[in-house]
Amino acid sequence: MTSMYKEITINGLWKQNSGVVQLLGLCPTLAVTTSAVNGLSLGIATALVMAASNASVSPVRQWVPTEIRVPVFILVIATLVTIIDMSINAFAHPLHKVLGIFIPLIVVNCIVLARVESFAAKNETVPSMLDGLMMGTGLALVLGLLGGIRELVGRGTLFSGLDLVFGPAAKQFVLTVIPDYHGFLLAILPPGAFLGLGSLVAIRNWIEIRNTAKASAAAPLLKIAPSH
Amino acid sequence: MAETIIKHTLKTIVTMIIFTLVGTALLAYIFEITRVPIEASEKEARLALFKQILPESAYDNALLTDIVELAPSKLLGNRSSTTANIATFHHQAAGVILEAIAHDGYSGDIKLLIAIRSDGSLSGVRVLTHKETPGLGDYIDIAHGKWIQLFNNESLTKTPANLWQVKKDGGKFDYMVGATITPRAVVKAVLKALTFFDLNKDTLFYKFKQASPNAVLPTQMQRDEP
């Protein structure tokens, strides 16, 4: 049982990472990641939606007829997204202004429906919830990393806008990594998102290939089939 | 056979309806408990914005609720009706906060919030929303530059209308090289808003200068064209 949870976690965070392996949900990945805070915030919101939607679909899965499963799933996801949207609007109003239309758009993020359909509709509640949470966390990490890279290269700061989430007191945590930086506009503009994501995918593949090579060198008698 | 199809159809319909009802009920409940905080934070955000362009000491009325409805006007650039917030001090006209839209920015509309004192001088201007190029035209936004403060204390009496242009066009307003279209649009929009105020100030303050709170507005606002 624990090995199953471990596998779900590894799948979500690394092996099947939705941001850099499955490449699902590219719209928010590319559009929102102009800063680390923006990327992480939307990533966390998505992870919450995914955990909640997987957890609420799994217990009712046997009562949903196959013909209408997609409308029912979308209904559940849309309800949860709207709840999160309204909660952020009520309790982190400035952040809501920044993330704007991207929160409602979580509904159409393919990764959410994909996990409900391929995992929660076939598995027990607790593993489903963990799967949603881990897949979402994997995406949130990629969004935060990509946002951090773009912010650092584009503006020379990290975590700017933290006060939008935690109030004006958090302004002191904004790091000016490169003082008197004039900015590199390309990183903030949409092409920067594509270049950044491309680099992340490349780095992830490079690590994966190196690990595979290491493993086959360590155990030369075992033939390892390439997984890609 | 037919019976099973009907049974199956009914089951499908009932399932869909139940999910819809539960979802709707949940949303209605969340909407109800978040409504008050959302309204409060919207109000707070609006007041904080007002405070940037019109000091709290300048008025003593309920700025958020003392409003005048404005019909679409070429001078303000609004295509649907908008509201102006009226500031009064000891029942005397103190100023007005107008929303103006510049349609001729580099990309998309630029929405401005303009505070004008009753003597026709500008108390402050802020950009509400814009889609100008980040790093180039976005210095009109206070978050990215102090340029917008050039308008503080400007007026039509201080600067004649023909000088309400960027320096490149022979006016008095600075701009940054490489992004002229954006400030040009903003300067033009502020000038037009000042002109609007000049033409309509009596109408704007009419309701709030009266002792009786039930005074009604004159039926017709003045025409835009000077």
CSV table of C-alpha atoms in Angstrom, one decimal:
chain,number,residue,atom,x,y,z
A,1,MET,CA,0.0,0.0,0.0
A,2,THR,CA,2.7,2.5,0.9
A,3,SER,CA,4.6,1.6,-2.2
A,4,MET,CA,1.5,2.6,-4.2
A,5,TYR,CA,1.4,6.0,-2.5
A,6,LYS,CA,5.1,6.4,-3.2
A,7,GLU,CA,4.6,5.6,-6.8
A,8,ILE,CA,1.8,8.1,-7.1
A,9,THR,CA,4.0,10.8,-5.5
A,10,ILE,CA,7.0,10.0,-7.8
A,11,ASN,CA,4.7,9.9,-10.8
A,12,GLY,CA,3.2,13.3,-10.1
A,13,LEU,CA,6.3,15.1,-9.1
A,14,TRP,CA,8.8,13.7,-11.6
A,15,LYS,CA,8.0,10.7,-13.9
A,16,GLN,CA,4.7,12.0,-15.3
A,17,ASN,CA,5.1,15.7,-14.3
A,18,SER,CA,2.2,17.5,-16.0
A,19,GLY,CA,4.3,20.6,-16.7
A,20,VAL,CA,7.4,19.2,-18.3
A,21,VAL,CA,6.6,15.6,-19.3
A,22,GLN,CA,2.9,15.4,-20.2
A,23,LEU,CA,2.9,19.1,-21.3
A,24,LEU,CA,-0.7,19.5,-20.4
A,25,GLY,CA,-2.2,22.8,-19.3
A,26,LEU,CA,0.3,24.9,-21.2
A,27,CYS,CA,-2.0,27.9,-21.3
A,28,PRO,CA,-1.5,28.9,-17.6
A,29,THR,CA,2.0,27.6,-17.7
A,30,LEU,CA,3.0,30.1,-20.3
A,31,ALA,CA,0.7,33.0,-19.6
A,32,VAL,CA,0.9,33.4,-15.8
A,33,THR,CA,4.5,32.7,-15.1
A,34,THR,CA,5.8,36.3,-15.3
A,35,SER,CA,6.9,36.0,-11.6
A,36,ALA,CA,7.6,33.3,-9.1
A,37,VAL,CA,4.6,34.4,-6.9
A,38,ASN,CA,2.2,34.5,-9.8
A,39,GLY,CA,3.3,31.0,-11.0
A,40,LEU,CA,3.3,29.4,-7.6
A,41,SER,CA,-0.1,31.0,-6.6
A,42,LEU,CA,-1.9,29.7,-9.7
A,43,GLY,CA,0.0,26.4,-9.3
A,44,ILE,CA,-1.3,26.0,-5.8
A,45,ALA,CA,-4.8,26.9,-6.8
A,46,THR,CA,-4.7,24.3,-9.5
A,47,ALA,CA,-3.3,21.7,-7.1
A,48,LEU,CA,-6.1,22.3,-4.6
A,49,VAL,CA,-8.7,22.0,-7.4
A,50,MET,CA,-7.1,18.8,-8.6
A,51,ALA,CA,-7.0,17.2,-5.1
A,52,ALA,CA,-10.6,18.3,-4.4
A,53,SER,CA,-12.0,17.2,-7.8
A,54,ASN,CA,-10.2,13.8,-7.6
A,55,ALA,CA,-11.4,13.3,-4.0
A,56,SER,CA,-15.0,14.2,-4.9
A,57,VAL,CA,-15.3,12.2,-8.1
A,58,SER,CA,-13.7,9.0,-6.7
A,59,PRO,CA,-16.4,8.1,-4.1
A,60,VAL,CA,-19.3,8.7,-6.4
A,61,ARG,CA,-17.7,7.0,-9.5
A,62,GLN,CA,-20.0,4.0,-9.5
A,63,TRP,CA,-23.1,6.1,-9.6
A,64,VAL,CA,-22.1,8.0,-12.7
A,65,PRO,CA,-23.2,6.4,-15.9
A,66,THR,CA,-20.4,6.2,-18.5
A,67,GLU,CA,-22.4,8.3,-21.1
A,68,ILE,CA,-22.5,11.4,-18.9
A,69,ARG,CA,-19.3,11.0,-17.0
A,70,VAL,CA,-17.6,13.9,-18.8
A,71,PRO,CA,-20.4,16.4,-18.2
A,72,VAL,CA,-20.6,15.3,-14.5
A,73,PHE,CA,-16.8,15.6,-14.1
A,74,ILE,CA,-16.7,19.0,-15.7
A,75,LEU,CA,-19.6,20.1,-13.4
A,76,VAL,CA,-17.7,19.0,-10.3
A,77,ILE,CA,-14.5,20.7,-11.5
A,78,ALA,CA,-16.3,23.9,-12.4
A,79,THR,CA,-18.0,24.1,-9.0
A,80,LEU,CA,-14.7,23.6,-7.2
A,81,VAL,CA,-12.9,26.2,-9.3
A,82,THR,CA,-15.7,28.7,-8.8
A,83,ILE,CA,-15.5,28.1,-5.0
A,84,ILE,CA,-11.7,28.7,-5.1
A,85,ASP,CA,-12.2,31.7,-7.3
A,86,MET,CA,-14.7,33.3,-4.9
A,87,SER,CA,-12.5,32.5,-1.9
A,88,ILE,CA,-9.4,34.1,-3.4
A,89,ASN,CA,-11.5,37.1,-4.3
A,90,ALA,CA,-12.8,37.4,-0.8
A,91,PHE,CA,-9.6,36.7,1.2
A,92,ALA,CA,-6.7,37.7,-1.1
A,93,HIS,CA,-8.3,40.4,-3.3
A,94,PRO,CA,-5.1,41.9,-4.8
A,95,LEU,CA,-3.9,38.5,-5.8
A,96,HIS,CA,-7.3,37.9,-7.5
A,97,LYS,CA,-6.6,41.0,-9.5
A,98,VAL,CA,-3.3,39.7,-10.7
A,99,LEU,CA,-4.4,36.1,-11.5
A,100,GLY,CA,-7.6,37.5,-13.0
A,101,ILE,CA,-9.1,35.3,-15.7
A,102,PHE,CA,-6.7,32.5,-15.2
A,103,ILE,CA,-8.4,31.1,-12.1
A,104,PRO,CA,-11.8,30.4,-13.9
A,105,LEU,CA,-9.7,29.0,-16.7
A,106,ILE,CA,-8.5,26.2,-14.5
A,107,VAL,CA,-11.7,24.5,-15.5
A,108,VAL,CA,-10.5,24.0,-19.0
A,109,ASN,CA,-7.0,23.0,-18.0
A,110,CYS,CA,-6.8,19.6,-19.6
A,111,ILE,CA,-4.7,18.2,-16.8
A,112,VAL,CA,-7.5,18.5,-14.2
A,113,LEU,CA,-10.0,16.5,-16.3
A,114,ALA,CA,-7.3,14.1,-17.4
A,115,ARG,CA,-6.5,13.0,-13.9
A,116,VAL,CA,-10.2,12.8,-12.9
A,117,GLU,CA,-10.9,10.6,-16.0
A,118,SER,CA,-7.8,8.4,-15.9
A,119,PHE,CA,-7.3,8.1,-12.2
A,120,ALA,CA,-10.1,9.1,-9.9
A,121,ALA,CA,-12.7,7.4,-12.0
A,122,LYS,CA,-10.9,4.1,-11.5
A,123,ASN,CA,-9.4,4.3,-8.0
A,124,GLU,CA,-10.2,4.6,-4.3
A,125,THR,CA,-10.7,8.0,-2.7
A,126,VAL,CA,-7.4,8.4,-0.8
A,127,PRO,CA,-5.1,7.4,-3.6
A,128,SER,CA,-7.1,9.6,-6.0
A,129,MET,CA,-6.8,12.6,-3.7
A,130,LEU,CA,-3.0,12.0,-3.4
A,131,ASP,CA,-2.7,11.7,-7.2
A,132,GLY,CA,-4.5,15.0,-7.7
A,133,LEU,CA,-2.5,16.7,-5.1
A,134,MET,CA,0.8,15.3,-6.4
A,135,MET,CA,0.1,16.0,-10.0
A,136,GLY,CA,-1.0,19.5,-9.0
A,137,THR,CA,2.1,20.0,-6.9
A,138,GLY,CA,4.3,18.9,-9.7
A,139,LEU,CA,2.7,21.5,-11.9
A,140,ALA,CA,2.9,24.1,-9.2
A,141,LEU,CA,6.6,23.5,-8.9
A,142,VAL,CA,7.2,23.9,-12.6
A,143,LEU,CA,5.1,27.1,-12.6
A,144,GLY,CA,7.0,28.5,-9.7
A,145,LEU,CA,10.4,27.5,-11.1
A,146,LEU,CA,9.5,28.9,-14.6
A,147,GLY,CA,8.1,32.1,-13.0
A,148,GLY,CA,11.2,32.5,-10.8
A,149,ILE,CA,13.6,32.1,-13.8
A,150,ARG,CA,11.6,34.6,-15.9
A,151,GLU,CA,11.4,37.1,-13.1
A,152,LEU,CA,15.1,36.7,-12.3
A,153,VAL,CA,16.3,37.1,-15.9
A,154,GLY,CA,13.6,39.7,-16.8
A,155,ARG,CA,13.7,41.9,-13.8
A,156,GLY,CA,16.5,40.8,-11.5
A,157,THR,CA,14.2,40.2,-8.5
A,158,LEU,CA,12.6,37.2,-6.8
A,159,PHE,CA,9.2,36.9,-5.1
A,160,SER,CA,8.1,40.4,-6.1
A,161,GLY,CA,4.4,40.7,-5.4
A,162,LEU,CA,4.5,38.6,-2.3
A,163,ASP,CA,2.7,41.4,-0.5
A,164,LEU,CA,-0.3,40.7,-2.8
A,165,VAL,CA,-0.7,37.4,-1.1
A,166,PHE,CA,0.4,38.1,2.5
A,167,GLY,CA,-0.3,41.8,2.9
A,168,PRO,CA,2.1,44.8,2.9
A,169,ALA,CA,4.3,43.3,5.6
A,170,ALA,CA,5.6,40.7,3.2
A,171,LYS,CA,7.2,43.4,1.0
A,172,GLN,CA,10.5,43.0,2.9
A,173,PHE,CA,10.9,39.4,1.7
A,174,VAL,CA,11.2,40.5,-1.9
A,175,LEU,CA,14.7,39.7,-3.0
A,176,THR,CA,16.5,42.1,-5.3
A,177,VAL,CA,19.1,39.6,-6.6
A,178,ILE,CA,20.7,41.8,-9.1
A,179,PRO,CA,20.7,45.5,-8.0
A,180,ASP,CA,20.4,48.2,-10.6
A,181,TYR,CA,19.4,45.6,-13.2
A,182,HIS,CA,17.9,47.2,-16.3
A,183,GLY,CA,15.8,44.2,-17.1
A,184,PHE,CA,15.7,41.8,-20.0
A,185,LEU,CA,12.3,42.3,-21.5
A,186,LEU,CA,12.2,39.1,-23.6
A,187,ALA,CA,12.0,36.9,-20.5
A,188,ILE,CA,8.8,38.6,-19.3
A,189,LEU,CA,7.2,38.6,-22.7
A,190,PRO,CA,5.5,35.4,-24.1
A,191,PRO,CA,8.6,34.2,-26.0
A,192,GLY,CA,10.4,34.1,-22.7
A,193,ALA,CA,7.8,31.6,-21.4
A,194,PHE,CA,8.4,29.3,-24.4
A,195,LEU,CA,12.2,29.5,-24.1
A,196,GLY,CA,12.1,29.0,-20.3
A,197,LEU,CA,9.7,26.0,-20.6
A,198,GLY,CA,11.9,24.5,-23.4
A,199,SER,CA,14.9,24.8,-21.2
A,200,LEU,CA,13.1,23.1,-18.2
A,201,VAL,CA,12.0,20.2,-20.4
A,202,ALA,CA,15.6,19.9,-21.8
A,203,ILE,CA,17.1,19.9,-18.3
A,204,ARG,CA,14.6,17.3,-17.0
A,205,ASN,CA,15.3,15.0,-20.0
A,206,TRP,CA,19.0,15.4,-19.5
A,207,ILE,CA,18.8,14.4,-15.9
A,208,GLU,CA,16.6,11.4,-16.8
A,209,ILE,CA,18.9,10.2,-19.5
A,210,ARG,CA,21.9,10.6,-17.2
A,211,ASN,CA,20.2,8.6,-14.5
A,212,THR,CA,19.3,5.8,-17.0
A,213,ALA,CA,22.8,5.7,-18.2
A,214,LYS,CA,24.1,5.5,-14.7
A,215,ALA,CA,21.7,2.7,-13.8
A,216,SER,CA,22.6,0.7,-16.8
A,217,ALA,CA,26.3,1.2,-16.1
A,218,ALA,CA,25.8,0.0,-12.6
A,219,ALA,CA,24.0,-3.1,-13.6
A,220,PRO,CA,25.4,-4.0,-17.0
A,221,LEU,CA,23.9,-7.5,-17.0
A,222,LEU,CA,20.3,-6.1,-16.9
A,223,LYS,CA,19.1,-4.7,-20.2
A,224,ILE,CA,17.0,-1.6,-19.6
A,225,ALA,CA,14.6,-0.7,-22.3
A,226,PRO,CA,14.5,3.0,-23.0
A,227,SER,CA,11.3,4.4,-21.6
A,228,HIS,CA,10.9,7.1,-24.3
B,1,MET,CA,-35.6,-4.2,-24.0
B,2,ALA,CA,-37.4,-0.9,-24.4
B,3,GLU,CA,-38.0,-0.9,-20.7
B,4,THR,CA,-34.3,-1.1,-19.9
B,5,ILE,CA,-33.5,1.8,-22.2
B,6,ILE,CA,-36.1,3.9,-20.5
B,7,LYS,CA,-34.8,2.9,-17.1
B,8,HIS,CA,-31.3,3.7,-18.1
B,9,THR,CA,-32.2,7.1,-19.6
B,10,LEU,CA,-34.1,8.0,-16.5
B,11,LYS,CA,-31.2,7.0,-14.3
B,12,THR,CA,-28.9,9.2,-16.4
B,13,ILE,CA,-31.2,12.1,-16.2
B,14,VAL,CA,-31.7,11.8,-12.5
B,15,THR,CA,-27.9,11.5,-11.9
B,16,MET,CA,-27.2,14.6,-13.9
B,17,ILE,CA,-30.0,16.6,-12.1
B,18,ILE,CA,-28.7,15.5,-8.7
B,19,PHE,CA,-25.1,16.6,-9.5
B,20,THR,CA,-26.4,19.9,-10.8
B,21,LEU,CA,-28.5,20.6,-7.8
B,22,VAL,CA,-25.7,19.7,-5.3
B,23,GLY,CA,-23.2,21.9,-7.3
B,24,THR,CA,-25.6,24.8,-7.5
B,25,ALA,CA,-26.5,24.6,-3.8
B,26,LEU,CA,-22.8,24.5,-2.8
B,27,LEU,CA,-22.1,27.5,-5.0
B,28,ALA,CA,-25.0,29.5,-3.7
B,29,TYR,CA,-23.8,28.8,-0.1
B,30,ILE,CA,-20.2,29.9,-0.9
B,31,PHE,CA,-21.4,32.9,-2.8
B,32,GLU,CA,-23.4,34.0,0.2
B,33,ILE,CA,-20.5,33.7,2.7
B,34,THR,CA,-17.9,35.3,0.4
B,35,ARG,CA,-20.2,38.2,-0.8
B,36,VAL,CA,-19.6,40.5,2.1
B,37,PRO,CA,-15.8,40.1,2.2
B,38,ILE,CA,-15.6,40.5,-1.5
B,39,GLU,CA,-17.7,43.7,-1.4
B,40,ALA,CA,-15.6,45.0,1.5
B,41,SER,CA,-12.3,44.4,-0.2
B,42,GLU,CA,-13.5,45.9,-3.4
B,43,LYS,CA,-14.6,49.0,-1.6
B,44,GLU,CA,-11.3,49.1,0.3
B,45,ALA,CA,-9.3,48.8,-2.9
B,46,ARG,CA,-11.3,51.5,-4.5
B,47,LEU,CA,-10.8,53.9,-1.5
B,48,ALA,CA,-7.1,53.2,-1.4
B,49,LEU,CA,-6.9,54.1,-5.0
B,50,PHE,CA,-8.9,57.3,-4.4
B,51,LYS,CA,-6.6,58.2,-1.6
B,52,GLN,CA,-3.6,58.2,-4.0
B,53,ILE,CA,-5.1,60.9,-6.1
B,54,LEU,CA,-7.3,62.9,-3.7
B,55,PRO,CA,-6.1,63.3,-0.1
B,56,GLU,CA,-8.6,62.4,2.5
B,57,SER,CA,-8.3,65.8,4.0
B,58,ALA,CA,-9.8,67.3,0.9
B,59,TYR,CA,-13.3,66.0,1.4
B,60,ASP,CA,-15.7,65.0,4.2
B,61,ASN,CA,-18.5,63.2,2.4
B,62,ALA,CA,-19.1,59.6,1.5
B,63,LEU,CA,-17.0,59.6,-1.7
B,64,LEU,CA,-18.0,56.1,-2.7
B,65,THR,CA,-21.7,56.7,-2.6
B,66,ASP,CA,-22.0,60.3,-3.7
B,67,ILE,CA,-22.0,59.6,-7.4
B,68,VAL,CA,-23.4,61.1,-10.6
B,69,GLU,CA,-24.2,58.9,-13.6
B,70,LEU,CA,-22.6,60.1,-16.8
B,71,ALA,CA,-23.9,59.2,-20.2
B,72,PRO,CA,-21.4,58.0,-22.9
B,73,SER,CA,-19.3,61.0,-23.9
B,74,LYS,CA,-16.6,61.5,-26.5
B,75,LEU,CA,-14.6,63.6,-24.1
B,76,LEU,CA,-14.4,60.8,-21.5
B,77,GLY,CA,-14.2,58.1,-24.1
B,78,ASN,CA,-16.7,55.9,-22.3
B,79,ARG,CA,-19.0,53.9,-24.5
B,80,SER,CA,-21.4,52.9,-21.8
B,81,SER,CA,-22.5,55.1,-19.0
B,82,THR,CA,-20.1,55.5,-16.1
B,83,THR,CA,-20.1,57.2,-12.7
B,84,ALA,CA,-18.2,60.2,-11.3
B,85,ASN,CA,-17.5,60.4,-7.6
B,86,ILE,CA,-18.2,63.8,-6.2
B,87,ALA,CA,-16.1,65.2,-3.3
B,88,THR,CA,-17.5,67.9,-1.1
B,89,PHE,CA,-16.1,69.7,1.9
B,90,HIS,CA,-18.5,71.4,4.3
B,91,HIS,CA,-21.2,71.1,1.6
B,92,GLN,CA,-19.0,73.0,-0.8
B,93,ALA,CA,-17.8,71.5,-4.0
B,94,ALA,CA,-14.3,70.1,-3.5
B,95,GLY,CA,-13.6,68.0,-6.5
B,96,VAL,CA,-14.6,65.1,-8.7
B,97,ILE,CA,-13.1,61.8,-9.7
B,98,LEU,CA,-13.7,60.9,-13.3
B,99,GLU,CA,-13.1,57.7,-15.2
B,100,ALA,CA,-11.7,58.3,-18.7
B,101,ILE,CA,-10.7,55.8,-21.4
B,102,ALA,CA,-8.1,56.5,-24.1
B,103,HIS,CA,-8.8,54.4,-27.1
B,104,ASP,CA,-5.6,55.4,-29.0
B,105,GLY,CA,-3.0,53.7,-26.9
B,106,TYR,CA,-0.4,51.3,-28.4
B,107,SER,CA,-2.5,48.2,-27.6
B,108,GLY,CA,-6.0,48.3,-26.4
B,109,ASP,CA,-7.8,50.8,-24.2
B,110,ILE,CA,-6.1,52.7,-21.4
B,111,LYS,CA,-8.5,53.3,-18.5
B,112,LEU,CA,-7.7,56.3,-16.3
B,113,LEU,CA,-8.9,57.6,-13.0
B,114,ILE,CA,-8.7,61.4,-12.9
B,115,ALA,CA,-9.2,63.5,-9.8
B,116,ILE,CA,-10.0,67.2,-10.5
B,117,ARG,CA,-10.4,69.9,-7.8
B,118,SER,CA,-13.3,72.2,-8.0
B,119,ASP,CA,-11.0,75.0,-9.3
B,120,GLY,CA,-10.2,72.9,-12.4
B,121,SER,CA,-6.7,71.8,-11.4
B,122,LEU,CA,-5.7,68.2,-11.4
B,123,SER,CA,-5.2,66.6,-8.0
B,124,GLY,CA,-3.9,63.4,-9.5
B,125,VAL,CA,-4.2,60.8,-12.3
B,126,ARG,CA,-3.7,57.0,-12.2
B,127,VAL,CA,-3.9,54.3,-14.8
B,128,LEU,CA,-6.5,51.7,-13.8
B,129,THR,CA,-5.9,49.2,-16.6
B,130,HIS,CA,-3.8,49.1,-19.7
B,131,LYS,CA,-2.2,46.6,-22.0
B,132,GLU,CA,0.8,48.6,-23.1
B,133,THR,CA,4.1,46.8,-23.7
B,134,PRO,CA,5.7,45.7,-20.4
B,135,GLY,CA,9.0,47.6,-20.0
B,136,LEU,CA,8.2,50.1,-22.8
B,137,GLY,CA,4.9,51.8,-22.6
B,138,ASP,CA,4.0,50.7,-19.1
B,139,TYR,CA,5.8,53.6,-17.4
B,140,ILE,CA,2.4,55.4,-17.4
B,141,ASP,CA,1.5,53.0,-14.6
B,142,ILE,CA,2.6,54.2,-11.1
B,143,ALA,CA,3.9,50.7,-10.4
B,144,HIS,CA,6.5,51.2,-13.2
B,145,GLY,CA,7.3,54.9,-13.1
B,146,LYS,CA,6.6,58.3,-11.8
B,147,TRP,CA,5.6,59.8,-15.1
B,148,ILE,CA,1.9,60.0,-14.3
B,149,GLN,CA,2.7,62.4,-11.5
B,150,LEU,CA,3.6,65.0,-14.1
B,151,PHE,CA,-0.1,65.7,-14.1
B,152,ASN,CA,-0.3,66.7,-10.5
B,153,ASN,CA,-1.5,70.3,-10.1
B,154,GLU,CA,-1.7,70.8,-13.9
B,155,SER,CA,-4.7,72.7,-15.2
B,156,LEU,CA,-6.0,74.3,-18.3
B,157,THR,CA,-5.2,77.8,-16.9
B,158,LYS,CA,-1.6,76.8,-16.1
B,159,THR,CA,-1.0,75.1,-19.4
B,160,PRO,CA,-3.0,76.2,-22.4
B,161,ALA,CA,-4.7,73.5,-24.4
B,162,ASN,CA,-2.2,73.7,-27.3
B,163,LEU,CA,0.6,72.7,-25.0
B,164,TRP,CA,-1.2,69.6,-23.8
B,165,GLN,CA,1.0,67.3,-25.9
B,166,VAL,CA,4.2,65.3,-25.5
B,167,LYS,CA,7.4,67.3,-26.1
B,168,LYS,CA,8.0,65.5,-29.4
B,169,ASP,CA,4.7,67.1,-30.8
B,170,GLY,CA,5.6,70.5,-29.4
B,171,GLY,CA,3.9,70.3,-26.1
B,172,LYS,CA,5.2,70.4,-22.5
B,173,PHE,CA,4.9,66.8,-21.4
B,174,ASP,CA,8.0,64.6,-21.1
B,175,TYR,CA,8.0,61.1,-22.6
B,176,MET,CA,10.3,58.2,-22.9
B,177,VAL,CA,12.1,57.6,-26.2
B,178,GLY,CA,10.7,54.5,-27.9
B,179,ALA,CA,7.2,54.8,-26.4
B,180,THR,CA,5.5,57.9,-27.6
B,181,ILE,CA,2.1,56.6,-28.6
B,182,THR,CA,1.2,55.6,-25.0
B,183,PRO,CA,1.9,59.0,-23.3
B,184,ARG,CA,0.4,60.8,-26.2
B,185,ALA,CA,-2.9,58.9,-25.7
B,186,VAL,CA,-2.8,59.6,-22.0
B,187,VAL,CA,-2.1,63.3,-22.3
B,188,LYS,CA,-4.9,63.6,-24.8
B,189,ALA,CA,-7.3,61.7,-22.6
B,190,VAL,CA,-6.5,63.9,-19.5
B,191,LEU,CA,-6.9,67.1,-21.6
B,192,LYS,CA,-10.3,65.9,-22.8
B,193,ALA,CA,-11.4,65.0,-19.3
B,194,LEU,CA,-10.4,68.5,-18.1
B,195,THR,CA,-12.4,70.0,-21.0
B,196,PHE,CA,-15.3,67.8,-19.9
B,197,PHE,CA,-15.1,69.0,-16.4
B,198,ASP,CA,-15.0,72.7,-17.6
B,199,LEU,CA,-18.1,72.2,-19.6
B,200,ASN,CA,-20.1,70.2,-17.0
B,201,LYS,CA,-18.9,71.3,-13.6
B,202,ASP,CA,-22.1,73.0,-12.6
B,203,THR,CA,-24.1,70.0,-13.5
B,204,LEU,CA,-21.7,67.6,-11.7
B,205,PHE,CA,-21.9,69.5,-8.4
B,206,TYR,CA,-25.5,70.6,-8.7
B,207,LYS,CA,-27.0,67.8,-6.6
B,208,PHE,CA,-24.4,68.1,-3.8
B,209,LYS,CA,-24.3,71.8,-3.3
B,210,GLN,CA,-27.9,71.9,-2.4
B,211,ALA,CA,-29.0,71.8,1.3
B,212,SER,CA,-31.8,69.4,0.4
B,213,PRO,CA,-30.4,65.9,-0.4
B,214,ASN,CA,-33.4,65.2,-2.7
B,215,ALA,CA,-32.5,67.8,-5.3
B,216,VAL,CA,-32.6,66.4,-8.8
B,217,LEU,CA,-30.2,66.7,-11.6
B,218,PRO,CA,-31.1,68.9,-14.6
B,219,THR,CA,-32.6,66.6,-17.2
B,220,GLN,CA,-29.9,67.2,-19.8
B,221,MET,CA,-26.2,67.1,-19.4
B,222,GLN,CA,-24.4,69.7,-21.5
B,223,ARG,CA,-23.3,68.6,-25.0
B,224,ASP,CA,-19.7,67.3,-25.4
B,225,GLU,CA,-18.7,69.4,-28.3
B,226,PRO,CA,-17.3,72.7,-27.2
